[in-house]
Amino acid sequence: MIYGDKNLGVIVQNITGRQGTFHTELMNAYAREVGGRGVVAGVAPGKAGREVHGVPVYNTVREALAEHEATASVVFVPAGAAGDAVMEAAHAGIELAVVITEHIPVHDAMSAIAYAKLHDCTVIGPNCPGLLSPGECKLGIMPAHLARRGNVGVVSRSGTLTYEVVDELTRAGIGQSTVVGIGGDPVIGQTFVDVLARFEEDPHTKAVVVIGEVGGNLEEEGVRSTDLPVVTYIAGVSAPPEKRMGHAGAIIEGGEGDARSKVSRLRALEIPVASRPSEIPKLIREVL
Amino acid sequence: MKLLEYEAKRVFAEYGIPVPKGVVIRAPEEVAAHLPDLGDGVVLKAQVDVGGRGKAGGVLFADAKTAVETARELFSREIKGVPVGEILVEERLPIEHEYYVSIAVDRSSRQPVVLFADAGGVEIEKMAEEDESAVRRVIVSPLLSDIPPFLMRELLGGAPKELAPVINSLYHVFQGKDAMLAEINPLVTTARGVYAADAKLIVDDNALARQGITVNRDLSEREREAEKHGFSYVELDGSIGVIGNGAGLTMSTLDLIEFYNGRAANFLDVGGGADQERVMHAVKLVASMPGVNVIVVNLLGGITRCDEVAKGIIAAGVAPTVIVRMAGTNEEEGRRLLAECGYRMLDSMDTAVKAAMEVSP
């Protein structure tokens, strides 16, 4: 597994919001199931002293970390304040910030990621489902019951499409080491290159599924950077050009960003590309 | 959202970037009153949001005698199918040299990137393709409020130093206006100084509210209606309606329909955390398009709860057949609710799409 194991202490920023509360409960249910530490504290400015599903709430990240041992934060702060929340976490010493929030302005994302880097804080997301290492830990909103422990890594720009692929793998009897959603926005903290480098160092990961989308060329960059066996799937081959396909990252930018040319460039590198998600397990078996 | 040239030039001027003298007219006769101010030679530029405007006949030159007639001609044209409603009439600059400069978001480095070329007025992609060294690029930390002089020197190479303050102002525009792209092509030198002869500015859709922009013009009316509910919605020309959650899964569902040689009528991404009411609106909106006779709902719960989705589908109660594929948070409850009301719920994306094809081959 990568980014952390069951000993990882986690805080949730904006724990008192609807999604923060809901997913704190699910994350801790998972932690109990696997014997992990889970969410040890929450942050919500002005709401110190409360409890959310038994988790104590603090006004600031600094105050939470003064009382609890945690190195990771899951950020559910609304878009306008999420960049600030990441910087607060990094400043207070958080080493891994997983940003679930969508619709964060891209300039805020750029600043927050640059600032976090100065403080040696790794950012996953924004606009991502987080990560799940089956049997170890869950940071974010992935439905844990779809996953099963194993030796295939999954890294994806998508949220729900990731669940689809994990579901296909599990049904085919192929377990996962860690599933990482890196986020669909144009600017994200961890890219395919970063996650694949971590998978390469992980003794449990024998192959990786890379799930991409229209927009940019980060999939290709990632695949080129690793020696691990990789299987890819790119969503959006039927997407009409010049259309917004849902989130900011999935805009076809004419030429390099469109799915068809991505697929042909990957095939040119002799990387297996699945034509639909249900084909992925077969291709994974072939490279393992 | 993309701003029109004259809107972008107003922003540039606010940030101290020199732009040519100009006026926006909405009828040919209006040009006459402004001619004394603009001088004898003028340029008329159709304010339409299309690429390659000049080549498509959207830019015309005129003098004092021909200006009204030329404006009439331009108003009568369609530029790549877009009618001309507004024309920017500008003074003609005594251009000495044309350069290219733009600032964009670099996905790989996650930072702003400044591009500069010693030749402007041409398509930058083509120039870069032909000669990669023709376009210089520097990455600027988003934590800096100015382009540092050492990077500016690297960017300009042998180009005149007078361009530097204009490029730095463009960086201020990029930061201050939440731009995805700020471009001047061409950036020109004249005996009177440096000017932005053209202007392009694309504002981040996620920052429109704080930029005081209330209506996103890049969206069609129906897409805007969908956006009010927090959906992404696109219309195509087939007979299968598609609803998904998340851009990736929705696109993948669309791809699968194409894989099985079907045709999607439209698709809608309900986004994260869709509640009962939003799902109901989504189903109604997709069903309201003429020609839709089956709808595939493909949802995987993460931030979305399946029970809420089921209630929304049931509440919508639309005429086309609704085929549901769901998995995730509160899945069992969602499954139970749908089964009670006689909806087909399938276990995989492939089977759901195949079932839809049976209804609407």
XYZ file of C-alpha atoms in Angstrom:
649
model
C 0.000 0.000 0.000
C 1.071 3.608 -0.533
C 0.580 6.911 1.353
C -0.179 5.216 4.677
C -1.323 2.141 6.562
C -3.720 1.389 9.414
C -1.566 3.393 11.834
C -2.231 6.602 9.924
C -3.899 9.251 12.089
C -6.378 11.369 10.151
C -8.162 14.664 10.731
C -11.160 15.945 8.773
C -11.400 19.640 7.852
C -14.982 20.936 7.873
C -16.063 17.879 9.826
C -19.346 19.547 10.784
C -20.514 19.941 7.161
C -22.975 17.449 5.678
C -20.395 15.509 3.663
C -17.701 15.841 6.309
C -19.956 14.355 8.964
C -21.318 11.592 6.743
C -17.920 10.435 5.518
C -16.210 10.724 8.903
C -18.615 8.070 10.069
C -17.905 5.863 7.037
C -14.134 6.320 7.345
C -14.242 5.357 10.998
C -16.532 2.407 10.346
C -13.870 1.195 7.939
C -11.080 1.876 10.460
C -12.932 -0.210 13.071
C -13.400 -3.005 10.549
C -9.686 -3.212 9.737
C -8.374 -2.256 13.180
C -6.982 1.104 12.050
C -6.814 4.488 13.770
C -9.050 6.398 11.369
C -10.275 9.952 11.987
C -8.955 11.122 15.352
C -10.025 14.773 15.244
C -12.034 17.247 13.226
C -11.653 20.937 12.400
C -14.397 23.524 11.936
C -13.646 27.159 12.740
C -15.845 28.412 15.595
C -17.126 24.956 16.498
C -14.508 23.747 18.980
C -15.831 21.560 21.773
C -18.409 19.726 19.688
C -18.245 16.069 18.755
C -19.083 14.458 15.410
C -19.797 10.731 15.749
C -17.563 10.752 18.810
C -14.741 12.658 17.112
C -13.712 15.875 18.920
C -13.873 19.135 16.943
C -11.286 21.959 17.081
C -11.233 25.482 15.682
C -7.909 25.095 13.875
C -5.667 22.369 12.519
C -2.922 23.512 14.888
C -5.199 23.020 17.913
C -6.289 19.582 16.686
C -2.682 18.481 16.219
C -1.735 19.749 19.669
C -4.091 17.151 21.172
C -3.926 14.311 18.642
C -1.290 12.520 16.649
C -2.233 12.810 12.992
C -0.301 13.321 9.757
C -3.094 13.283 7.187
C -6.111 15.497 6.576
C -9.215 14.953 4.474
C -10.545 18.314 3.286
C -14.306 18.810 2.808
C -14.106 22.619 3.019
C -16.315 24.476 0.453
C -14.628 25.587 -2.793
C -14.054 29.237 -1.896
C -12.124 28.403 1.289
C -10.582 25.039 0.390
C -7.258 26.436 -0.869
C -6.850 28.254 2.434
C -7.680 25.058 4.333
C -4.916 23.157 2.525
C -2.400 25.884 3.357
C -3.515 25.843 6.993
C -3.012 22.076 7.142
C 0.429 22.257 5.516
C 1.486 25.095 7.802
C 0.438 23.139 10.885
C 2.529 20.141 9.864
C 0.081 17.863 8.049
C 2.068 15.684 5.616
C -0.766 14.475 3.389
C -3.829 16.540 2.444
C -6.588 14.777 0.515
C -8.906 17.368 -1.028
C -12.393 16.100 -1.855
C -13.910 19.526 -2.642
C -14.900 20.204 -6.260
C -15.112 23.535 -8.129
C -12.059 25.078 -6.449
C -10.812 27.992 -8.606
C -7.689 26.851 -10.422
C -5.604 29.774 -9.136
C -6.422 28.760 -5.560
C -5.383 25.200 -6.356
C -2.076 26.349 -7.851
C -1.252 28.539 -4.835
C -2.285 25.947 -2.257
C -0.292 23.172 -3.927
C 2.798 25.395 -4.254
C 2.503 26.487 -0.616
C 1.987 22.904 0.575
C 5.135 21.871 -1.287
C 7.158 24.486 0.631
C 6.003 22.742 3.813
C 6.653 19.218 2.492
C 2.948 18.470 2.426
C 1.705 16.151 -0.313
C -1.665 17.112 -1.831
C -4.030 14.615 -3.448
C -6.851 16.252 -5.414
C -8.737 18.560 -5.452
C -11.997 17.219 -6.856
C -11.050 13.652 -6.019
C -12.551 10.697 -4.121
C -9.388 10.181 -2.047
C -7.614 6.903 -1.529
C -8.307 3.447 -0.232
C -5.844 0.735 0.709
C -8.063 -2.315 1.272
C -7.552 -3.754 4.727
C -5.445 -0.764 5.821
C -7.008 2.676 5.522
C -9.503 4.838 3.739
C -9.108 8.592 3.274
C -12.047 10.139 1.475
C -15.294 8.922 0.008
C -14.619 5.704 -1.910
C -17.178 2.975 -1.273
C -14.988 0.486 0.578
C -17.123 -2.606 0.071
C -16.294 -2.725 -3.645
C -12.590 -3.171 -2.978
C -10.597 -6.192 -1.962
C -7.007 -6.508 -0.838
C -4.523 -7.564 -3.487
C -1.552 -6.522 -5.577
C -2.925 -4.292 -8.312
C -2.668 -0.539 -7.912
C -5.347 1.723 -9.374
C -4.799 5.401 -10.156
C -7.479 7.495 -11.754
C -8.529 11.022 -12.618
C -12.144 10.059 -12.173
C -14.189 9.339 -9.076
C -17.087 7.085 -9.895
C -15.344 5.505 -12.870
C -12.693 4.361 -10.404
C -15.361 2.550 -8.380
C -16.542 0.934 -11.597
C -13.063 -0.382 -12.356
C -12.468 -1.516 -8.756
C -15.799 -3.339 -8.885
C -14.799 -5.075 -12.138
C -11.431 -6.092 -10.680
C -12.913 -7.430 -7.443
C -15.596 -9.402 -9.295
C -12.848 -10.938 -11.416
C -11.002 -11.947 -8.247
C -8.246 -9.350 -8.640
C -7.534 -7.443 -5.432
C -6.046 -3.969 -5.089
C -3.053 -2.682 -3.147
C -4.129 0.971 -3.126
C -6.767 2.820 -5.134
C -5.988 6.514 -5.639
C -8.290 9.095 -7.193
C -6.025 11.999 -8.158
C -8.849 14.308 -9.196
C -10.330 15.620 -12.405
C -9.281 19.272 -12.258
C -6.691 20.827 -14.585
C -4.379 21.436 -11.611
C -3.971 18.610 -9.113
C -1.368 17.857 -6.459
C -0.349 14.274 -7.125
C -0.297 13.343 -10.806
C 0.026 9.928 -12.467
C 3.826 10.323 -12.388
C 3.881 10.826 -8.590
C 1.485 8.002 -7.776
C 3.196 5.562 -10.144
C 6.552 6.373 -8.503
C 5.047 5.411 -5.133
C 3.575 2.215 -6.561
C 6.973 1.345 -7.940
C 8.448 1.479 -4.417
C 5.602 -0.568 -2.951
C 6.494 -4.279 -2.687
C 2.802 -5.251 -2.731
C 2.012 -3.630 -6.083
C 2.724 -5.822 -9.113
C 0.777 -3.953 -11.796
C -1.219 -0.732 -12.110
C -4.453 0.290 -13.805
C -4.263 3.884 -15.073
C -7.664 5.460 -15.711
C -7.584 8.666 -17.704
C -9.926 11.093 -19.366
C -10.001 13.655 -22.136
C -7.849 16.732 -21.476
C -4.098 17.225 -21.013
C -1.428 14.571 -21.502
C -0.652 13.520 -17.926
C -1.625 9.871 -18.541
C 1.066 9.490 -21.157
C 3.618 11.278 -18.965
C 2.846 8.854 -16.133
C 2.953 5.696 -18.215
C 6.309 6.715 -19.706
C 7.758 7.293 -16.230
C 7.257 3.802 -14.762
C 8.701 0.331 -15.202
C 5.667 -1.371 -13.659
C 3.313 -3.268 -15.956
C 0.448 -0.880 -16.742
C -3.032 -1.254 -18.232
C -4.924 1.885 -19.208
C -8.448 2.969 -19.911
C -9.312 6.421 -21.283
C -12.869 7.722 -20.943
C -14.357 10.039 -23.522
C -13.553 8.535 -26.942
C -17.131 9.277 -28.034
C -17.047 12.776 -26.557
C -17.972 15.518 -29.007
C -15.121 18.013 -29.422
C -15.263 21.474 -27.849
C -17.780 20.300 -25.253
C -17.454 20.548 -21.531
C -17.724 17.000 -20.285
C -18.518 17.512 -16.645
C -15.557 18.804 -14.775
C -12.958 21.369 -15.522
C -10.339 18.789 -16.400
C -12.486 17.054 -18.943
C -12.481 19.733 -21.590
C -11.233 18.605 -24.948
C -8.500 20.969 -25.983
C -8.225 19.993 -29.610
C -5.321 17.712 -30.521
C -3.352 16.225 -27.689
C -6.097 16.306 -25.059
C -8.725 14.310 -26.922
C -9.280 10.691 -25.946
C -8.791 9.081 -29.337
C -5.346 10.582 -29.892
C -4.429 9.692 -26.298
C -5.415 6.091 -26.934
C -3.390 5.918 -30.128
C -0.325 7.452 -28.459
C -0.569 4.929 -25.609
C -0.938 2.059 -28.075
C 2.108 3.392 -29.924
C 4.018 2.949 -26.647
C 2.755 -0.674 -26.628
C 0.638 -0.038 -23.543
C -2.561 -2.106 -23.380
C -5.628 0.154 -23.608
C -9.004 -1.305 -22.599
C -11.881 -0.342 -24.882
C -14.341 -0.593 -21.968
C -13.985 -1.002 -18.200
C -15.066 -4.661 -18.211
C -12.061 -5.524 -20.368
C -9.556 -4.343 -17.725
C -9.368 -7.565 -15.623
C -8.451 -9.634 -18.684
C -5.716 -7.175 -19.678
C -4.369 -7.097 -16.121
C -4.081 -10.891 -16.082
C -2.103 -10.690 -19.286
C 0.506 -8.316 -17.838
C 0.803 -9.940 -14.400
C -15.757 31.639 -19.938
C -14.181 33.364 -22.885
C -14.387 37.153 -23.016
C -14.837 38.958 -26.328
C -11.849 40.913 -27.621
C -13.179 44.325 -26.597
C -14.069 43.066 -23.114
C -10.597 41.609 -22.708
C -9.049 44.874 -23.934
C -11.015 46.837 -21.341
C -9.570 44.559 -18.662
C -6.063 44.905 -20.113
C -6.394 48.712 -20.132
C -7.434 48.654 -16.450
C -4.183 46.854 -15.712
C -2.121 49.430 -17.616
C -1.586 47.485 -20.847
C -1.715 49.926 -23.807
C -4.463 49.013 -26.296
C -5.336 50.774 -29.576
C -7.985 53.504 -29.479
C -11.290 51.902 -30.381
C -15.072 51.863 -30.133
C -17.704 49.153 -30.259
C -20.527 49.698 -32.746
C -23.791 47.815 -33.217
C -24.890 49.457 -36.497
C -22.831 50.599 -39.532
C -23.805 54.278 -39.250
C -22.410 54.536 -35.722
C -18.874 54.397 -37.057
C -19.050 57.858 -38.677
C -19.161 59.802 -35.420
C -15.946 58.180 -34.177
C -13.793 58.562 -37.277
C -12.267 61.954 -36.337
C -11.035 60.353 -33.142
C -9.636 57.185 -34.715
C -7.751 58.762 -37.627
C -7.914 57.934 -41.303
C -6.973 54.286 -41.266
C -9.198 51.966 -39.227
C -9.554 48.231 -38.585
C -13.008 46.687 -38.193
C -13.073 43.498 -36.155
C -16.167 41.315 -35.769
C -16.728 40.524 -32.085
C -17.510 36.842 -32.448
C -16.153 33.970 -30.397
C -14.566 31.900 -33.179
C -10.998 30.823 -33.794
C -9.238 31.939 -36.973
C -11.465 35.007 -37.223
C -9.170 36.923 -39.560
C -8.918 34.143 -42.136
C -12.696 33.632 -41.962
C -13.244 37.231 -43.067
C -13.964 38.748 -39.666
C -11.375 41.527 -39.878
C -11.533 44.290 -42.512
C -9.491 47.440 -43.140
C -10.989 50.754 -44.176
C -10.354 54.482 -44.379
C -12.610 57.430 -43.547
C -14.423 57.226 -46.886
C -15.096 53.487 -46.880
C -15.655 52.881 -43.144
C -19.481 52.910 -43.107
C -19.720 50.730 -46.196
C -17.126 48.298 -44.827
C -18.985 48.120 -41.517
C -22.214 47.354 -43.396
C -20.425 44.582 -45.280
C -19.027 43.086 -42.064
C -22.407 43.209 -40.275
C -23.949 41.274 -43.184
C -21.421 38.445 -42.867
C -21.495 35.301 -40.831
C -18.104 34.322 -39.423
C -17.958 30.520 -39.345
C -21.750 30.530 -39.008
C -21.845 33.154 -36.258
C -23.713 36.389 -37.112
C -21.909 39.650 -36.376
C -23.723 41.717 -33.743
C -20.886 43.944 -32.610
C -17.842 45.368 -34.334
C -14.767 46.766 -32.653
C -13.469 49.681 -34.738
C -9.878 50.596 -33.930
C -7.184 52.975 -35.062
C -4.684 51.368 -37.390
C -1.336 51.064 -35.630
C 1.959 51.857 -37.405
C 3.347 48.417 -36.575
C 7.110 47.889 -36.535
C 7.222 44.325 -35.232
C 4.806 41.686 -33.978
C 5.434 39.357 -30.992
C 3.436 36.658 -29.252
C 2.861 36.348 -25.512
C 0.456 34.267 -23.455
C 0.069 33.028 -19.909
C -1.729 29.778 -19.212
C -2.081 27.070 -16.577
C 0.563 24.375 -16.977
C -0.933 21.065 -15.879
C 2.378 19.241 -15.580
C 4.094 21.732 -13.264
C 0.800 22.923 -11.696
C 1.976 26.514 -12.142
C 1.476 29.426 -14.532
C 3.484 29.176 -17.747
C 4.431 32.200 -19.858
C 4.965 31.641 -23.583
C 6.750 34.161 -25.797
C 7.691 34.194 -29.467
C 9.585 36.697 -31.584
C 6.962 36.366 -34.307
C 3.336 37.228 -33.613
C 0.062 37.333 -35.474
C 0.342 33.687 -36.450
C -1.002 30.476 -35.011
C 1.291 29.653 -32.134
C 0.626 25.890 -32.251
C 1.803 25.756 -35.868
C 4.871 27.838 -35.065
C 5.805 25.540 -32.181
C 5.277 22.479 -34.368
C 7.567 23.781 -37.090
C 10.303 25.029 -34.783
C 10.137 24.223 -31.091
C 12.814 26.791 -30.218
C 10.680 29.580 -31.720
C 8.497 29.600 -28.611
C 10.249 30.303 -25.304
C 8.548 29.324 -22.055
C 9.100 30.029 -18.378
C 7.242 28.683 -15.364
C 6.387 31.240 -12.651
C 5.565 30.276 -9.077
C 1.936 31.168 -8.314
C 3.156 32.448 -4.955
C 4.978 35.352 -6.656
C 3.104 38.527 -7.528
C 5.458 39.509 -10.374
C 7.498 37.710 -13.004
C 11.048 37.891 -11.588
C 13.490 39.853 -13.799
C 15.756 36.825 -14.384
C 12.832 34.868 -15.830
C 11.760 37.883 -17.874
C 15.265 38.100 -19.401
C 15.127 34.392 -20.231
C 11.712 34.845 -21.806
C 12.556 37.905 -23.913
C 15.943 36.767 -25.182
C 16.907 39.457 -27.687
C 13.456 41.067 -27.843
C 13.151 44.715 -26.705
C 13.123 45.358 -22.945
C 10.105 47.658 -23.413
C 7.939 44.548 -23.660
C 8.734 43.487 -20.087
C 6.348 45.793 -18.175
C 3.489 44.865 -20.519
C 4.133 41.149 -20.027
C 4.310 41.657 -16.260
C 0.963 43.502 -16.399
C -0.462 40.582 -18.348
C 0.669 38.357 -15.478
C -1.259 40.632 -13.099
C -4.337 40.231 -15.332
C -3.838 36.456 -15.295
C -3.712 36.369 -11.504
C -6.245 39.073 -10.741
C -8.907 37.856 -13.147
C -8.687 34.118 -12.375
C -7.628 33.513 -15.964
C -7.120 30.105 -17.543
C -5.524 31.929 -20.470
C -4.417 35.532 -21.047
C -2.986 36.102 -24.497
C -1.752 38.991 -26.654
C -1.271 37.985 -30.278
C 0.140 40.093 -31.692
C 1.907 42.212 -29.124
C 3.265 45.010 -31.309
C 5.967 47.625 -31.172
C 5.353 50.989 -32.847
C 7.172 54.310 -32.897
C 4.654 55.369 -30.186
C 5.335 52.398 -27.920
C 4.101 48.871 -27.239
C 0.448 47.852 -27.823
C -1.771 44.817 -27.376
C -3.200 44.657 -30.899
C -5.397 41.683 -30.032
C -6.558 40.300 -26.690
C -7.793 36.973 -25.449
C -8.942 36.225 -21.927
C -10.586 33.042 -20.629
C -11.854 33.171 -17.059
C -11.973 30.023 -14.889
C -15.595 28.827 -14.755
C -15.110 28.021 -11.076
C -14.222 31.649 -10.332
C -16.977 33.454 -12.266
C -18.887 34.397 -9.118
C -15.956 36.108 -7.435
C -15.157 37.860 -10.712
C -18.665 39.311 -10.675
C -19.803 37.332 -13.736
C -23.332 36.005 -13.218
C -24.105 34.403 -16.595
C -21.740 31.966 -18.317
C -22.218 32.849 -21.993
C -20.319 29.773 -23.190
C -23.303 27.605 -22.252
C -26.431 27.107 -24.341
C -29.753 27.983 -22.735
C -30.568 24.362 -21.901
C -27.088 23.764 -20.531
C -27.498 26.876 -18.414
C -30.805 25.532 -17.110
C -28.990 22.301 -16.248
C -26.206 24.252 -14.601
C -28.697 25.947 -12.297
C -29.300 22.517 -10.807
C -25.577 21.831 -10.691
C -25.523 19.455 -13.698
C -23.322 19.196 -16.743
C -25.586 18.488 -19.704
C -24.836 17.919 -23.379
C -27.230 17.079 -26.237
C -26.322 14.687 -29.035
C -28.526 13.117 -31.720
C -29.415 9.527 -30.740
C -32.298 8.012 -28.773
C -30.745 6.868 -25.493
C -30.652 9.288 -22.590
C -27.702 8.933 -20.228
C -27.449 10.002 -16.614
C -24.305 9.358 -14.627
C -22.514 10.727 -11.607
C -19.034 12.000 -12.238
C -17.620 13.076 -15.585
C -15.542 9.926 -16.046
C -18.329 7.422 -15.478
C -20.779 9.433 -17.570
C -18.327 9.638 -20.463
C -17.519 5.967 -20.078
C -21.222 5.086 -20.301
C -21.432 7.131 -23.484
C -18.381 5.337 -24.875
C -19.966 1.982 -24.075
C -23.140 2.887 -25.983
C -20.966 3.731 -28.961
C -19.028 0.489 -28.463
C -22.298 -1.457 -28.828
C -23.187 0.682 -31.867
C -25.924 2.593 -30.090
C -26.486 6.326 -30.142
C -26.896 8.545 -27.119
C -29.459 11.344 -27.281
C -27.896 13.337 -24.508
C -26.004 12.925 -21.310
C -26.160 14.475 -17.910
C -23.675 14.349 -15.047
C -25.520 14.891 -11.780
C -22.230 15.562 -9.981
C -21.274 14.576 -6.471
C -23.711 14.202 -3.606
C -26.846 14.324 -5.762
C -29.914 14.300 -3.535
C -33.441 13.150 -4.297
C -34.619 16.447 -5.736
C -31.645 16.903 -8.056
C -31.947 13.361 -9.379
C -35.646 13.986 -10.056
C -34.802 17.167 -12.012
C -32.076 15.294 -13.889
C -34.381 12.473 -14.996
C -37.090 14.946 -16.026
C -34.634 17.083 -17.982
C -33.128 14.154 -19.885
C -36.599 12.713 -20.586
C -37.887 16.070 -21.870
C -35.699 15.979 -24.966
C -37.746 14.804 -27.969
C -36.685 11.387 -29.248
C -35.498 9.956 -25.936
C -37.265 6.629 -25.411
C -34.997 4.978 -22.895
C -32.778 6.361 -20.175
C -29.762 4.637 -18.682
C -29.031 5.780 -15.151
C -25.540 4.648 -14.219
C -24.573 5.731 -10.730
C -21.896 4.609 -8.354
C -22.255 5.906 -4.845
C -19.380 7.582 -3.090
C -20.574 10.969 -2.128
C -23.919 10.036 -3.781
C -26.373 7.936 -1.768
C -28.264 5.254 -3.704
C -31.438 5.567 -1.607
C -31.689 9.272 -2.473
C -31.185 8.445 -6.146
C -33.914 5.791 -6.107
C -36.383 8.208 -4.518
C -35.529 10.822 -7.149
C -36.075 8.407 -10.049
C -39.403 7.292 -8.606
C -40.520 10.874 -7.953
C -39.708 11.880 -11.562
C -42.041 9.184 -12.947
C -41.185 9.864 -16.597
C -42.586 8.175 -19.738
C -39.385 6.709 -21.241
C -38.183 3.388 -19.826
C -35.634 3.990 -17.089
C -32.934 1.357 -16.660
C -30.914 1.689 -13.507
C -27.481 0.511 -12.563
C -26.361 1.573 -9.099
C -23.764 0.539 -6.576
C -22.244 2.113 -3.515
C -23.411 3.896 -0.388
C -26.831 2.718 0.897
C -27.107 0.467 -2.144
C -29.456 -2.131 -0.664
C -32.010 0.443 0.359
C -31.920 1.991 -3.128
C -32.344 -1.410 -4.733
C -35.335 -2.232 -2.525
C -37.094 1.078 -3.255
C -36.686 0.690 -7.026
C -37.802 -2.935 -7.072
C -40.965 -1.956 -5.198
C -41.876 0.432 -7.991
C -41.074 -1.998 -10.801
C -37.864 -0.440 -12.139
C -35.260 -2.649 -13.778
C -32.066 -2.526 -11.849
C -29.054 -4.244 -13.367
C -25.741 -5.204 -11.877
C -23.251 -3.972 -14.430
C -22.727 -1.137 -16.823
C -22.458 -3.516 -19.781
C -25.772 -5.238 -19.038
C -27.522 -1.920 -18.423
C -26.358 -0.497 -21.743
C -27.290 -3.724 -23.554
C -30.761 -3.618 -21.951
C -31.200 -0.055 -23.166
C -30.206 -1.106 -26.679
C -32.992 -3.700 -26.632
C -35.537 -0.961 -25.922
C -34.014 1.441 -28.435
C -31.776 -0.340 -30.923
